[in-house]
Amino acid sequence: MKLAFFDSGIGGLSVLHHAMKLLPNEEFIFFADEDNVPYGTKSRAEVLKFVDDAFKFLTAQNVSAIVVACNTATSVAVRDMRKKYSLPIIGMEPALKVALDTFPGKKVLVAATAITVTGEKIRRLIERLHAQELTELKALSELVDFAERCEFNSADVENYLRAELSGVDFKNFSSLVLGCTHFNYFKDTLRKILPPHVKILDGNSGTVNELIRRTNLQPARSKKFPDVKFFYSGRRVTDSAELERLETFLRRLDEMEALT
Ligand code: DGL
């Protein structure tokens, strides 16, 4: 089956990376909107237009499902895309429910982009889970630029995160939920800064499980590297330096996978 993964940039590779391991026999298209990244600091109208353009391209590729591997695009545009197209569209949802179910009564910090933390979608999720008292939101938009520059654990990254998280009293928090797919690249730096009892949770397995459920695919065990075609804003990536850049991200994700 041909499956599309879409993100503003290379954050969605973290969801693709998870899917490639569970579904090694499928065919993947990865669309990074490199011309327009970052989305998280733009207006909602701009993001809606970018997502609309990406969907026009992806739905013309004969794919069976589209994973919006971007919390920001999900927050702004997934509803409109579902109204417009009938194929399965799987969005990202911050793993807030998992955090609250695993650590009842403990607070959760959800980190995401500026658009996501101020959006209706996250507000509705918090309300649905009756988690107003237990949830705090934090925009860490600059991590997107660091990730796009392949800058994962420099002193600047660490200083930025220390400064942004310095106001949080983590004593009553069980976990940090990564509500932006670009944040998966920083698990080691976050692990260095967060107290050991604070777990780092991402939404990747929830999204891929939902993809499997919606497509009726069977997870398979294999070391095979599946067929993946990469696109930057609709242009096929064939340049060896760019393909090497993407490999660097996938290797980084291998390293980050075990960190929680
Ligand atoms: N990867 C994205 C997300 O999950 C968006 C980052 C951005 O472009 O600002 O929210």
PDB file of C-alpha atoms and ligand atoms in Angstrom:
ATOM      1  CA  MET A   1       0.000   0.000   0.000  1.00  0.00           C
ATOM      2  CA  LYS A   2       1.220   3.523  -0.799  1.00  0.00           C
ATOM      3  CA  LEU A   3       1.101   5.780   2.269  1.00  0.00           C
ATOM      4  CA  ALA A   4       1.857   9.504   2.469  1.00  0.00           C
ATOM      5  CA  PHE A   5       3.420  11.308   5.424  1.00  0.00           C
ATOM      6  CA  PHE A   6       3.319  15.073   5.486  1.00  0.00           C
ATOM      7  CA  ASP A   7       4.988  17.684   7.689  1.00  0.00           C
ATOM      8  CA  SER A   8       6.125  21.297   7.446  1.00  0.00           C
ATOM      9  CA  GLY A   9       9.675  19.928   7.498  1.00  0.00           C
ATOM     10  CA  ILE A  10      11.695  17.068   8.893  1.00  0.00           C
ATOM     11  CA  GLY A  11       9.711  16.651  12.149  1.00  0.00           C
ATOM     12  CA  GLY A  12       7.342  14.198  10.501  1.00  0.00           C
ATOM     13  CA  LEU A  13      10.276  11.894   9.804  1.00  0.00           C
ATOM     14  CA  SER A  14       9.937  10.811  13.453  1.00  0.00           C
ATOM     15  CA  VAL A  15       6.461   9.423  12.727  1.00  0.00           C
ATOM     16  CA  LEU A  16       7.588   7.946   9.403  1.00  0.00           C
ATOM     17  CA  HIS A  17      10.590   6.348  11.159  1.00  0.00           C
ATOM     18  CA  HIS A  18       8.205   4.562  13.537  1.00  0.00           C
ATOM     19  CA  ALA A  19       5.896   3.478  10.683  1.00  0.00           C
ATOM     20  CA  MET A  20       8.798   2.161   8.567  1.00  0.00           C
ATOM     21  CA  LYS A  21       9.721  -0.248  11.369  1.00  0.00           C
ATOM     22  CA  LEU A  22       6.181  -1.579  11.805  1.00  0.00           C
ATOM     23  CA  LEU A  23       5.200  -1.612   8.126  1.00  0.00           C
ATOM     24  CA  PRO A  24       8.432  -2.451   6.247  1.00  0.00           C
ATOM     25  CA  ASN A  25       6.615  -3.897   3.231  1.00  0.00           C
ATOM     26  CA  GLU A  26       4.621  -0.765   2.395  1.00  0.00           C
ATOM     27  CA  GLU A  27       5.557   2.059   0.062  1.00  0.00           C
ATOM     28  CA  PHE A  28       5.999   5.535   1.588  1.00  0.00           C
ATOM     29  CA  ILE A  29       5.945   9.083   0.308  1.00  0.00           C
ATOM     30  CA  PHE A  30       7.352  11.710   2.642  1.00  0.00           C
ATOM     31  CA  PHE A  31       6.456  15.326   1.913  1.00  0.00           C
ATOM     32  CA  ALA A  32       8.361  18.013   3.831  1.00  0.00           C
ATOM     33  CA  ASP A  33       7.166  21.528   3.031  1.00  0.00           C
ATOM     34  CA  GLU A  34      10.719  22.874   3.169  1.00  0.00           C
ATOM     35  CA  ASP A  35       9.757  26.041   1.247  1.00  0.00           C
ATOM     36  CA  ASN A  36       7.416  27.114   4.037  1.00  0.00           C
ATOM     37  CA  VAL A  37       8.817  25.658   7.270  1.00  0.00           C
ATOM     38  CA  PRO A  38       8.298  26.689  10.072  1.00  0.00           C
ATOM     39  CA  TYR A  39       4.511  26.650  10.267  1.00  0.00           C
ATOM     40  CA  GLY A  40       4.234  27.186  14.017  1.00  0.00           C
ATOM     41  CA  THR A  41       4.961  30.911  13.971  1.00  0.00           C
ATOM     42  CA  LYS A  42       2.872  31.767  10.883  1.00  0.00           C
ATOM     43  CA  SER A  43      -0.798  32.719  10.710  1.00  0.00           C
ATOM     44  CA  ARG A  44      -3.485  30.045  10.677  1.00  0.00           C
ATOM     45  CA  ALA A  45      -4.649  31.226   7.217  1.00  0.00           C
ATOM     46  CA  GLU A  46      -1.131  30.793   5.812  1.00  0.00           C
ATOM     47  CA  VAL A  47      -0.796  27.293   7.282  1.00  0.00           C
ATOM     48  CA  LEU A  48      -4.198  26.282   5.912  1.00  0.00           C
ATOM     49  CA  LYS A  49      -3.076  27.353   2.432  1.00  0.00           C
ATOM     50  CA  PHE A  50       0.219  25.405   2.723  1.00  0.00           C
ATOM     51  CA  VAL A  51      -1.607  22.259   3.853  1.00  0.00           C
ATOM     52  CA  ASP A  52      -4.189  22.644   1.106  1.00  0.00           C
ATOM     53  CA  ASP A  53      -1.421  22.842  -1.523  1.00  0.00           C
ATOM     54  CA  ALA A  54       0.361  19.806  -0.057  1.00  0.00           C
ATOM     55  CA  PHE A  55      -2.875  17.802  -0.111  1.00  0.00           C
ATOM     56  CA  LYS A  56      -3.468  18.694  -3.767  1.00  0.00           C
ATOM     57  CA  PHE A  57      -0.067  17.199  -4.543  1.00  0.00           C
ATOM     58  CA  LEU A  58      -0.414  14.138  -2.288  1.00  0.00           C
ATOM     59  CA  THR A  59      -3.906  13.155  -3.331  1.00  0.00           C
ATOM     60  CA  ALA A  60      -2.669  13.116  -6.949  1.00  0.00           C
ATOM     61  CA  GLN A  61      -0.032  10.481  -6.047  1.00  0.00           C
ATOM     62  CA  ASN A  62      -2.492   7.617  -5.751  1.00  0.00           C
ATOM     63  CA  VAL A  63      -1.915   7.137  -2.013  1.00  0.00           C
ATOM     64  CA  SER A  64      -4.276   5.108   0.191  1.00  0.00           C
ATOM     65  CA  ALA A  65      -3.929   7.284   3.311  1.00  0.00           C
ATOM     66  CA  ILE A  66      -2.297  10.525   4.412  1.00  0.00           C
ATOM     67  CA  VAL A  67      -0.674  10.937   7.805  1.00  0.00           C
ATOM     68  CA  VAL A  68      -0.474  14.576   8.827  1.00  0.00           C
ATOM     69  CA  ALA A  69       2.731  14.048  10.809  1.00  0.00           C
ATOM     70  CA  CYS A  70       2.603  17.612  12.103  1.00  0.00           C
ATOM     71  CA  ASN A  71       0.686  18.756  15.172  1.00  0.00           C
ATOM     72  CA  THR A  72       0.484  22.320  13.858  1.00  0.00           C
ATOM     73  CA  ALA A  73      -1.019  21.316  10.486  1.00  0.00           C
ATOM     74  CA  THR A  74      -3.375  18.920  12.275  1.00  0.00           C
ATOM     75  CA  SER A  75      -4.482  21.650  14.638  1.00  0.00           C
ATOM     76  CA  VAL A  76      -5.158  24.147  11.841  1.00  0.00           C
ATOM     77  CA  ALA A  77      -6.265  22.124   8.838  1.00  0.00           C
ATOM     78  CA  VAL A  78      -7.148  18.474   9.402  1.00  0.00           C
ATOM     79  CA  ARG A  79     -10.874  19.151   9.734  1.00  0.00           C
ATOM     80  CA  ASP A  80     -11.004  21.026   6.424  1.00  0.00           C
ATOM     81  CA  MET A  81      -8.986  18.320   4.663  1.00  0.00           C
ATOM     82  CA  ARG A  82     -11.339  15.611   5.947  1.00  0.00           C
ATOM     83  CA  LYS A  83     -14.294  17.556   4.565  1.00  0.00           C
ATOM     84  CA  LYS A  84     -12.594  17.843   1.200  1.00  0.00           C
ATOM     85  CA  TYR A  85     -11.123  14.344   0.704  1.00  0.00           C
ATOM     86  CA  SER A  86     -12.560  10.913   1.425  1.00  0.00           C
ATOM     87  CA  LEU A  87      -9.333   8.920   1.929  1.00  0.00           C
ATOM     88  CA  PRO A  88      -8.214   8.156   5.511  1.00  0.00           C
ATOM     89  CA  ILE A  89      -6.448  11.210   6.991  1.00  0.00           C
ATOM     90  CA  ILE A  90      -4.655  10.525  10.253  1.00  0.00           C
ATOM     91  CA  GLY A  91      -3.576  13.512  12.327  1.00  0.00           C
ATOM     92  CA  MET A  92      -1.335  13.987  15.353  1.00  0.00           C
ATOM     93  CA  GLU A  93      -2.702  14.303  18.845  1.00  0.00           C
ATOM     94  CA  PRO A  94      -0.432  15.177  21.785  1.00  0.00           C
ATOM     95  CA  ALA A  95      -0.170  12.108  24.078  1.00  0.00           C
ATOM     96  CA  LEU A  96      -1.961  13.919  26.901  1.00  0.00           C
ATOM     97  CA  LYS A  97      -4.454  11.092  27.509  1.00  0.00           C
ATOM     98  CA  VAL A  98      -1.623   8.553  27.771  1.00  0.00           C
ATOM     99  CA  ALA A  99       0.150  10.792  30.293  1.00  0.00           C
ATOM    100  CA  LEU A 100      -2.962  11.302  32.422  1.00  0.00           C
ATOM    101  CA  ASP A 101      -3.941   7.612  32.298  1.00  0.00           C
ATOM    102  CA  THR A 102      -0.432   6.448  33.178  1.00  0.00           C
ATOM    103  CA  PHE A 103       0.123   8.943  35.983  1.00  0.00           C
ATOM    104  CA  PRO A 104      -3.314   9.780  37.424  1.00  0.00           C
ATOM    105  CA  GLY A 105      -3.566  13.034  39.326  1.00  0.00           C
ATOM    106  CA  LYS A 106      -0.143  14.257  38.190  1.00  0.00           C
ATOM    107  CA  LYS A 107       0.430  17.364  36.095  1.00  0.00           C
ATOM    108  CA  VAL A 108       1.520  17.254  32.463  1.00  0.00           C
ATOM    109  CA  LEU A 109       3.476  19.822  30.489  1.00  0.00           C
ATOM    110  CA  VAL A 110       2.569  19.842  26.795  1.00  0.00           C
ATOM    111  CA  ALA A 111       5.231  21.491  24.649  1.00  0.00           C
ATOM    112  CA  ALA A 112       4.309  22.453  21.089  1.00  0.00           C
ATOM    113  CA  THR A 113       4.505  25.313  18.587  1.00  0.00           C
ATOM    114  CA  ALA A 114       2.909  28.705  19.247  1.00  0.00           C
ATOM    115  CA  ILE A 115      -0.018  27.964  16.890  1.00  0.00           C
ATOM    116  CA  THR A 116      -0.741  24.605  18.533  1.00  0.00           C
ATOM    117  CA  VAL A 117      -0.702  25.862  22.127  1.00  0.00           C
ATOM    118  CA  THR A 118      -3.031  28.756  21.345  1.00  0.00           C
ATOM    119  CA  GLY A 119      -5.350  26.700  19.115  1.00  0.00           C
ATOM    120  CA  GLU A 120      -8.905  25.479  19.647  1.00  0.00           C
ATOM    121  CA  LYS A 121      -7.964  21.846  19.071  1.00  0.00           C
ATOM    122  CA  ILE A 122      -5.733  21.515  22.132  1.00  0.00           C
ATOM    123  CA  ARG A 123      -8.219  23.463  24.234  1.00  0.00           C
ATOM    124  CA  ARG A 124     -10.966  21.011  23.253  1.00  0.00           C
ATOM    125  CA  LEU A 125      -8.718  18.019  23.995  1.00  0.00           C
ATOM    126  CA  ILE A 126      -7.957  19.340  27.483  1.00  0.00           C
ATOM    127  CA  GLU A 127     -11.663  19.954  28.102  1.00  0.00           C
ATOM    128  CA  ARG A 128     -12.639  16.499  26.841  1.00  0.00           C
ATOM    129  CA  LEU A 129     -10.154  14.932  29.258  1.00  0.00           C
ATOM    130  CA  HIS A 130     -11.283  17.243  32.118  1.00  0.00           C
ATOM    131  CA  ALA A 131      -7.608  18.089  32.487  1.00  0.00           C
ATOM    132  CA  GLN A 132      -7.708  21.888  32.862  1.00  0.00           C
ATOM    133  CA  GLU A 133      -6.154  21.715  36.318  1.00  0.00           C
ATOM    134  CA  LEU A 134      -3.516  19.174  35.334  1.00  0.00           C
ATOM    135  CA  THR A 135      -2.275  20.563  32.022  1.00  0.00           C
ATOM    136  CA  GLU A 136       0.201  23.311  31.306  1.00  0.00           C
ATOM    137  CA  LEU A 137       1.138  24.410  27.805  1.00  0.00           C
ATOM    138  CA  LYS A 138       4.493  25.686  26.625  1.00  0.00           C
ATOM    139  CA  ALA A 139       5.488  26.982  23.194  1.00  0.00           C
ATOM    140  CA  LEU A 140       9.003  25.916  22.194  1.00  0.00           C
ATOM    141  CA  SER A 141       8.811  27.107  18.593  1.00  0.00           C
ATOM    142  CA  GLU A 142      12.552  27.757  18.193  1.00  0.00           C
ATOM    143  CA  LEU A 143      13.292  24.051  18.431  1.00  0.00           C
ATOM    144  CA  VAL A 144      11.851  23.733  14.926  1.00  0.00           C
ATOM    145  CA  ASP A 145      14.577  25.983  13.483  1.00  0.00           C
ATOM    146  CA  PHE A 146      17.283  24.187  15.469  1.00  0.00           C
ATOM    147  CA  ALA A 147      16.049  20.832  14.129  1.00  0.00           C
ATOM    148  CA  GLU A 148      15.910  22.052  10.529  1.00  0.00           C
ATOM    149  CA  ARG A 149      19.541  23.189  10.905  1.00  0.00           C
ATOM    150  CA  CYS A 150      20.527  19.723  12.177  1.00  0.00           C
ATOM    151  CA  GLU A 151      21.508  21.411  15.448  1.00  0.00           C
ATOM    152  CA  PHE A 152      20.376  18.930  18.066  1.00  0.00           C
ATOM    153  CA  ASN A 153      22.471  19.171  21.198  1.00  0.00           C
ATOM    154  CA  SER A 154      24.587  22.310  20.993  1.00  0.00           C
ATOM    155  CA  ALA A 155      25.110  24.699  23.909  1.00  0.00           C
ATOM    156  CA  ASP A 156      22.573  27.043  22.261  1.00  0.00           C
ATOM    157  CA  VAL A 157      19.901  24.323  22.254  1.00  0.00           C
ATOM    158  CA  GLU A 158      20.599  23.489  25.864  1.00  0.00           C
ATOM    159  CA  ASN A 159      20.575  27.152  26.961  1.00  0.00           C
ATOM    160  CA  TYR A 160      17.337  27.783  25.102  1.00  0.00           C
ATOM    161  CA  LEU A 161      15.608  24.817  26.724  1.00  0.00           C
ATOM    162  CA  ARG A 162      16.975  25.594  30.192  1.00  0.00           C
ATOM    163  CA  ALA A 163      15.736  29.181  29.932  1.00  0.00           C
ATOM    164  CA  GLU A 164      12.292  28.194  28.622  1.00  0.00           C
ATOM    165  CA  LEU A 165      11.752  25.472  31.216  1.00  0.00           C
ATOM    166  CA  SER A 166      13.265  27.348  34.164  1.00  0.00           C
ATOM    167  CA  GLY A 167       9.862  28.647  35.293  1.00  0.00           C
ATOM    168  CA  VAL A 168       8.304  25.180  35.574  1.00  0.00           C
ATOM    169  CA  ASP A 169       8.250  23.576  38.998  1.00  0.00           C
ATOM    170  CA  PHE A 170       8.523  19.954  37.889  1.00  0.00           C
ATOM    171  CA  LYS A 171       7.846  18.516  41.375  1.00  0.00           C
ATOM    172  CA  ASN A 172       4.179  17.839  40.601  1.00  0.00           C
ATOM    173  CA  PHE A 173       4.653  16.911  36.936  1.00  0.00           C
ATOM    174  CA  SER A 174       4.718  13.317  35.711  1.00  0.00           C
ATOM    175  CA  SER A 175       5.630  14.024  32.133  1.00  0.00           C
ATOM    176  CA  LEU A 176       6.542  16.271  29.264  1.00  0.00           C
ATOM    177  CA  VAL A 177       4.377  15.567  26.217  1.00  0.00           C
ATOM    178  CA  LEU A 178       5.994  16.410  22.880  1.00  0.00           C
ATOM    179  CA  GLY A 179       3.229  18.138  20.930  1.00  0.00           C
ATOM    180  CA  CYS A 180       5.385  18.900  17.900  1.00  0.00           C
ATOM    181  CA  THR A 181       7.025  16.227  15.793  1.00  0.00           C
ATOM    182  CA  HIS A 182      10.215  18.299  15.444  1.00  0.00           C
ATOM    183  CA  PHE A 183      10.818  17.991  19.206  1.00  0.00           C
ATOM    184  CA  ASN A 184      11.683  14.269  19.012  1.00  0.00           C
ATOM    185  CA  TYR A 185      15.248  15.190  18.005  1.00  0.00           C
ATOM    186  CA  PHE A 186      15.928  16.795  21.386  1.00  0.00           C
ATOM    187  CA  LYS A 187      15.138  13.958  23.751  1.00  0.00           C
ATOM    188  CA  ASP A 188      18.757  13.639  24.945  1.00  0.00           C
ATOM    189  CA  THR A 189      19.081  17.348  25.777  1.00  0.00           C
ATOM    190  CA  LEU A 190      15.658  17.311  27.435  1.00  0.00           C
ATOM    191  CA  ARG A 191      16.655  14.208  29.417  1.00  0.00           C
ATOM    192  CA  LYS A 192      19.700  16.139  30.678  1.00  0.00           C
ATOM    193  CA  ILE A 193      17.540  19.040  31.888  1.00  0.00           C
ATOM    194  CA  LEU A 194      14.414  17.325  33.223  1.00  0.00           C
ATOM    195  CA  PRO A 195      14.329  15.684  36.640  1.00  0.00           C
ATOM    196  CA  PRO A 196      14.522  11.865  36.266  1.00  0.00           C
ATOM    197  CA  HIS A 197      10.903  11.290  37.354  1.00  0.00           C
ATOM    198  CA  VAL A 198       9.554  13.372  34.438  1.00  0.00           C
ATOM    199  CA  LYS A 199       8.910  11.085  31.455  1.00  0.00           C
ATOM    200  CA  ILE A 200       9.062  12.272  27.842  1.00  0.00           C
ATOM    201  CA  LEU A 201       6.074  11.100  25.796  1.00  0.00           C
ATOM    202  CA  ASP A 202       5.471  11.502  22.075  1.00  0.00           C
ATOM    203  CA  GLY A 203       2.442  10.793  19.899  1.00  0.00           C
ATOM    204  CA  ASN A 204       4.204   8.642  17.286  1.00  0.00           C
ATOM    205  CA  SER A 205       2.961   5.195  18.249  1.00  0.00           C
ATOM    206  CA  GLY A 206      -0.600   6.480  18.771  1.00  0.00           C
ATOM    207  CA  THR A 207      -0.624   7.913  15.248  1.00  0.00           C
ATOM    208  CA  VAL A 208       0.929   4.873  13.580  1.00  0.00           C
ATOM    209  CA  ASN A 209      -1.458   2.524  15.420  1.00  0.00           C
ATOM    210  CA  GLU A 210      -4.342   4.615  14.153  1.00  0.00           C
ATOM    211  CA  LEU A 211      -2.914   4.395  10.601  1.00  0.00           C
ATOM    212  CA  ILE A 212      -2.722   0.585  10.939  1.00  0.00           C
ATOM    213  CA  ARG A 213      -6.281   0.449  12.242  1.00  0.00           C
ATOM    214  CA  ARG A 214      -7.671   2.653   9.470  1.00  0.00           C
ATOM    215  CA  THR A 215      -5.870   0.803   6.654  1.00  0.00           C
ATOM    216  CA  ASN A 216      -6.256  -2.751   8.043  1.00  0.00           C
ATOM    217  CA  LEU A 217      -2.542  -3.324   7.462  1.00  0.00           C
ATOM    218  CA  GLN A 218      -0.715  -5.985   9.465  1.00  0.00           C
ATOM    219  CA  PRO A 219       2.492  -4.964  11.257  1.00  0.00           C
ATOM    220  CA  ALA A 220       5.411  -7.113  10.085  1.00  0.00           C
ATOM    221  CA  ARG A 221       8.815  -7.938  11.512  1.00  0.00           C
ATOM    222  CA  SER A 222      11.649  -7.349   9.090  1.00  0.00           C
ATOM    223  CA  LYS A 223      14.948  -5.525   8.899  1.00  0.00           C
ATOM    224  CA  LYS A 224      14.074  -4.434   5.371  1.00  0.00           C
ATOM    225  CA  PHE A 225      14.335  -0.694   4.632  1.00  0.00           C
ATOM    226  CA  PRO A 226      11.026   0.114   2.939  1.00  0.00           C
ATOM    227  CA  ASP A 227      10.653   2.024  -0.291  1.00  0.00           C
ATOM    228  CA  VAL A 228      10.491   5.749   0.604  1.00  0.00           C
ATOM    229  CA  LYS A 229      10.298   8.617  -1.860  1.00  0.00           C
ATOM    230  CA  PHE A 230      11.109  12.031  -0.399  1.00  0.00           C
ATOM    231  CA  PHE A 231       9.654  15.320  -1.630  1.00  0.00           C
ATOM    232  CA  TYR A 232      10.439  18.896  -0.596  1.00  0.00           C
ATOM    233  CA  SER A 233       7.298  20.990  -1.257  1.00  0.00           C
ATOM    234  CA  GLY A 234       6.361  18.757  -4.193  1.00  0.00           C
ATOM    235  CA  ARG A 235       9.858  18.393  -5.705  1.00  0.00           C
ATOM    236  CA  ARG A 236      11.331  14.890  -5.635  1.00  0.00           C
ATOM    237  CA  VAL A 237      14.558  14.801  -3.591  1.00  0.00           C
ATOM    238  CA  THR A 238      17.250  13.104  -5.659  1.00  0.00           C
ATOM    239  CA  ASP A 239      20.330  15.162  -4.785  1.00  0.00           C
ATOM    240  CA  SER A 240      22.772  12.978  -2.825  1.00  0.00           C
ATOM    241  CA  ALA A 241      23.627  15.731  -0.288  1.00  0.00           C
ATOM    242  CA  GLU A 242      19.936  16.194   0.488  1.00  0.00           C
ATOM    243  CA  LEU A 243      19.342  12.456   0.759  1.00  0.00           C
ATOM    244  CA  GLU A 244      22.322  12.293   3.128  1.00  0.00           C
ATOM    245  CA  ARG A 245      20.741  15.111   5.194  1.00  0.00           C
ATOM    246  CA  LEU A 246      17.571  13.026   5.505  1.00  0.00           C
ATOM    247  CA  GLU A 247      19.642   9.969   6.480  1.00  0.00           C
ATOM    248  CA  THR A 248      21.276  12.037   9.251  1.00  0.00           C
ATOM    249  CA  PHE A 249      17.818  12.778  10.682  1.00  0.00           C
ATOM    250  CA  LEU A 250      16.788   9.124  10.506  1.00  0.00           C
ATOM    251  CA  ARG A 251      20.011   8.054  12.272  1.00  0.00           C
ATOM    252  CA  ARG A 252      19.391  10.672  14.949  1.00  0.00           C
ATOM    253  CA  LEU A 253      15.888   9.258  15.438  1.00  0.00           C
ATOM    254  CA  ASP A 254      17.365   5.765  15.885  1.00  0.00           C
ATOM    255  CA  GLU A 255      19.422   7.196  18.765  1.00  0.00           C
ATOM    256  CA  MET A 256      16.473   9.066  20.289  1.00  0.00           C
ATOM    257  CA  GLU A 257      14.038   6.148  20.060  1.00  0.00           C
ATOM    258  CA  ALA A 258      14.944   4.477  23.341  1.00  0.00           C
ATOM    259  CA  LEU A 259      14.827   7.694  25.395  1.00  0.00           C
ATOM    260  CA  THR A 260      11.649   8.334  27.371  1.00  0.00           C
TER     261      THR A 260
HETATM  262  N1  DGL B   1       6.448  19.519  13.021  1.00  0.00           N
HETATM  263  C1  DGL B   1       5.445  20.431  13.311  1.00  0.00           C
HETATM  264  C2  DGL B   1       4.521  20.058  14.443  1.00  0.00           C
HETATM  265  O1  DGL B   1       4.422  18.904  14.755  1.00  0.00           O
HETATM  266  C3  DGL B   1       5.497  21.855  12.932  1.00  0.00           C
HETATM  267  C4  DGL B   1       6.700  22.631  13.202  1.00  0.00           C
HETATM  268  C5  DGL B   1       6.678  23.958  12.487  1.00  0.00           C
HETATM  269  O2  DGL B   1       6.734  23.954  11.273  1.00  0.00           O
HETATM  270  O3  DGL B   1       6.610  24.994  13.167  1.00  0.00           O
HETATM  271  O4  DGL B   1       3.880  20.893  15.018  1.00  0.00           O
END
